[in-house]
Amino acid sequence: MVTKFWKKKEIAVPPYDPLINEPLVEFEIPQNYTEIERYWVDEPYIFISIIENQKRQYYHIVEPSLTEFGKEILERVYEDLQDILTLEETISEFDRGEILKEKAMFLLDRYHVSLDVADIHKILYYLRRNFIGYGKIDPLIRDPHIEDISCDGINIPVFLYHVKYRNIKTNISFKETELNSFVIILCQRSGKHISIGEPMMDATMPDGSRLQATLGKEVTTRGSSFTIRKFSGDPITPIDLINFNTCSTEMLAYFWLSIENGKSILYAGGTASGKTSMLNAASLFIPHLAKVISIEDTRELTLHHDNWIAGLTRESFTIGGTGDISMYDLLRSALRQRPEYILVGEVRGEEALTLFQAMSTGHTTYSTMHAGDVQTVVNRLENEPINVPHVMMQSIDILCIQMQTYVGDKRVRRNKTVVEVTGLDPKSQNIRINELYSWDPITDSFKRSGDSYVINKIMQARGWDKNKVADELNKRQMILEYMLKNNMRDYVNVSLVVQAYATNPNMVLDAIENETLHEIISQNI
C-alpha cells in the first residue's frame, strides 16, 4: 500500500538558495583557538576547519546543526525509511540517492509538519550520510586530502594522516556500543564478517580503500578499532611522480624502455614509502596488447589494459581454512595462463619463491616488498620465510628502493636508488649490482653514475647501436616532458600516449612538434 501511494504522489525537494535561505552550516571558532584554514568537502553541507591552539593543530568537521524538533523528525524519518526500504523493491531507474530523497519527502509530507527549506535539506543530508555514506566518518571519506583514518578505541578522538598537516586529531569519537556497531557495518559493507570469535578483519571497502578492523576488547584492550587507508580513484601516474619529484623524467624514460622490453623490477621500501604507487605508475608503460595478470590481497592496482586479469586473494569461510585462496595459489594458477607480465602486490612468503621461478623461466614480473635498502632486500629474500635460492637472485633485472623522508619541513617520497643486478660474482658468489641512479638529499635531485647494464642488454637484443638507444630514451623523455607541460597527468591520458607511441611513434612525435598531442588524445578518450 505504501508503495502505490508513494508512486502516485511525488513531492519535489524545494531548492536551496544560500542568498535567500539561512546557511546550512555555521561554526564559531572556540575561544583561544585560531583558524588556519577552512575548505569545503561537500558544499554547502560540510566544511573542514583546521584550528590551532598552542601550536597544536586540530581537524574540525562542521556539519549542519538541527534543532531539537529537527532531530526528532530526523529520527522518525530514519526509522520509517528503514521499514519502507525493507518492504519496497529498490530497483529503479533512479540512483540510490534519488530514491532515498523521494521517499523521505513522501514521509515528510505525510507527517504534515512545517519545516523551512534549510531544515529539509539538513534532514536529507543526514539521511544520505547515514544510509548511503559512512555515517560519522563520511566527511573524512570525502576529503581528498586524507590518506589514513584511524580510530584507536572507545571515546578516543579519530586521528588522520592529512597530506598537508600530517598526523592530526579530529572532533569525532565513538561510544562503545556505537563503535562496535559501526565496525560490524563497515565489515559487512566490505563483504566480510567480523565477530567475537574472529575479532580481526582485513577487507576492501566498496570504494577500494583498505580496511583493517578489530571488534571488542579481545585483541585491542581500548575497544573496537579500525584503520582505513584511502584509495585514490585517480591513481598516481608517471607525470605525478615527476611533479612530486619522486623520480626524474630521465629515470622514467629508463623505466619505460626497460618495461617495454620485458625487464623484471622489484620495488622495495618502508611503510608508506610509495612502493605500490610506483608500481602502479610504472605499469602504465606495459604494452597495451600484452597479457597482464595482477595478484593482490587488496585491490590497489589500476591498469588501462583490456587484456588484464586482476586476481585477489580470498580468506577461508570456515575455521578449518577450507576455501582459502592465497597469493601463492593465484600465482601458481597465473603461470598456467601464459602471462607476459605478472604483477604481485607485495611478496612476503612462499609466493616470492614462485615469483623468482617465474622470472627464471622468462616471465616478466613486477612486485613490491618491505625493505629499506639493497642488502635488506637480499637478506629478506634469502632467509625465512621466503628462502629464495641465492642463484635465483640474479633473475631480478632492476631493484628500486623507495623512501619517505623530509625536504625541509615537508614530508616527501623519493626514489632513493635504482640498482641493476648484473649477476653473481664467480669467486665470492655475491650478487653484483650496478647503481645507476641515486637521490642527493642536499640538492633534492637525482644523479646518474655510469652506464646501464640493462640498457646494454636491450641494445644487444634489439640490434641497436648506442645512438639508437640514446635516441629512444630522448624521445621518451621528450614525451614525458610534453605531458608534464600540458598537464596530461591522469592514467587514461598516459596510457593512450604510451599506446600511441608503441603503435605509431612518428605520429606522436609530429604531434608534439606541432603542439597538438593533447588535443589528439583528448578526442580519443
PDB file of N, CA, C and O in Angstrom, residues 53 96 145 150 179 232 380 421 484:
ATOM      1  N   ASN A  53      45.791  25.633  18.630  1.00  0.00           N
ATOM      2  CA  ASN A  53      45.896  26.142  19.993  1.00  0.00           C
ATOM      3  C   ASN A  53      47.251  25.729  20.548  1.00  0.00           C
ATOM      4  O   ASN A  53      47.557  24.533  20.630  1.00  0.00           O
ATOM      5  N   ARG A  96      20.486   5.542  -6.049  1.00  0.00           N
ATOM      6  CA  ARG A  96      20.043   5.358  -4.662  1.00  0.00           C
ATOM      7  C   ARG A  96      19.750   6.671  -3.966  1.00  0.00           C
ATOM      8  O   ARG A  96      18.848   6.770  -3.150  1.00  0.00           O
ATOM      9  N   HIS A 145      42.169  15.196   0.812  1.00  0.00           N
ATOM     10  CA  HIS A 145      43.485  15.474   1.393  1.00  0.00           C
ATOM     11  C   HIS A 145      43.897  14.445   2.442  1.00  0.00           C
ATOM     12  O   HIS A 145      44.976  14.547   3.013  1.00  0.00           O
ATOM     13  N   SER A 150      42.160   6.677  11.342  1.00  0.00           N
ATOM     14  CA  SER A 150      42.459   5.712  12.398  1.00  0.00           C
ATOM     15  C   SER A 150      41.617   5.972  13.638  1.00  0.00           C
ATOM     16  O   SER A 150      41.704   7.042  14.239  1.00  0.00           O
ATOM     17  N   LEU A 179      30.506   2.231  18.460  1.00  0.00           N
ATOM     18  CA  LEU A 179      31.716   1.815  17.743  1.00  0.00           C
ATOM     19  C   LEU A 179      31.635   0.356  17.319  1.00  0.00           C
ATOM     20  O   LEU A 179      31.998   0.003  16.190  1.00  0.00           O
ATOM     21  N   SER A 232      42.700   6.095  -3.808  1.00  0.00           N
ATOM     22  CA  SER A 232      42.513   7.226  -4.710  1.00  0.00           C
ATOM     23  C   SER A 232      41.879   6.740  -6.000  1.00  0.00           C
ATOM     24  O   SER A 232      42.432   5.882  -6.691  1.00  0.00           O
ATOM     25  N   ARG A 380      66.153 -10.490   3.256  1.00  0.00           N
ATOM     26  CA  ARG A 380      64.764 -10.940   3.395  1.00  0.00           C
ATOM     27  C   ARG A 380      64.435 -12.040   2.396  1.00  0.00           C
ATOM     28  O   ARG A 380      63.749 -13.000   2.714  1.00  0.00           O
ATOM     29  N   VAL A 421      70.847  -5.538 -11.206  1.00  0.00           N
ATOM     30  CA  VAL A 421      71.525  -6.774 -10.810  1.00  0.00           C
ATOM     31  C   VAL A 421      72.228  -7.327 -12.040  1.00  0.00           C
ATOM     32  O   VAL A 421      71.588  -7.645 -13.053  1.00  0.00           O
ATOM     33  N   LEU A 484      53.921  16.569 -19.058  1.00  0.00           N
ATOM     34  CA  LEU A 484      54.043  17.366 -17.834  1.00  0.00           C
ATOM     35  C   LEU A 484      53.673  18.823 -18.108  1.00  0.00           C
ATOM     36  O   LEU A 484      52.908  19.435 -17.351  1.00  0.00           O
TER      37      LEU A 484
END
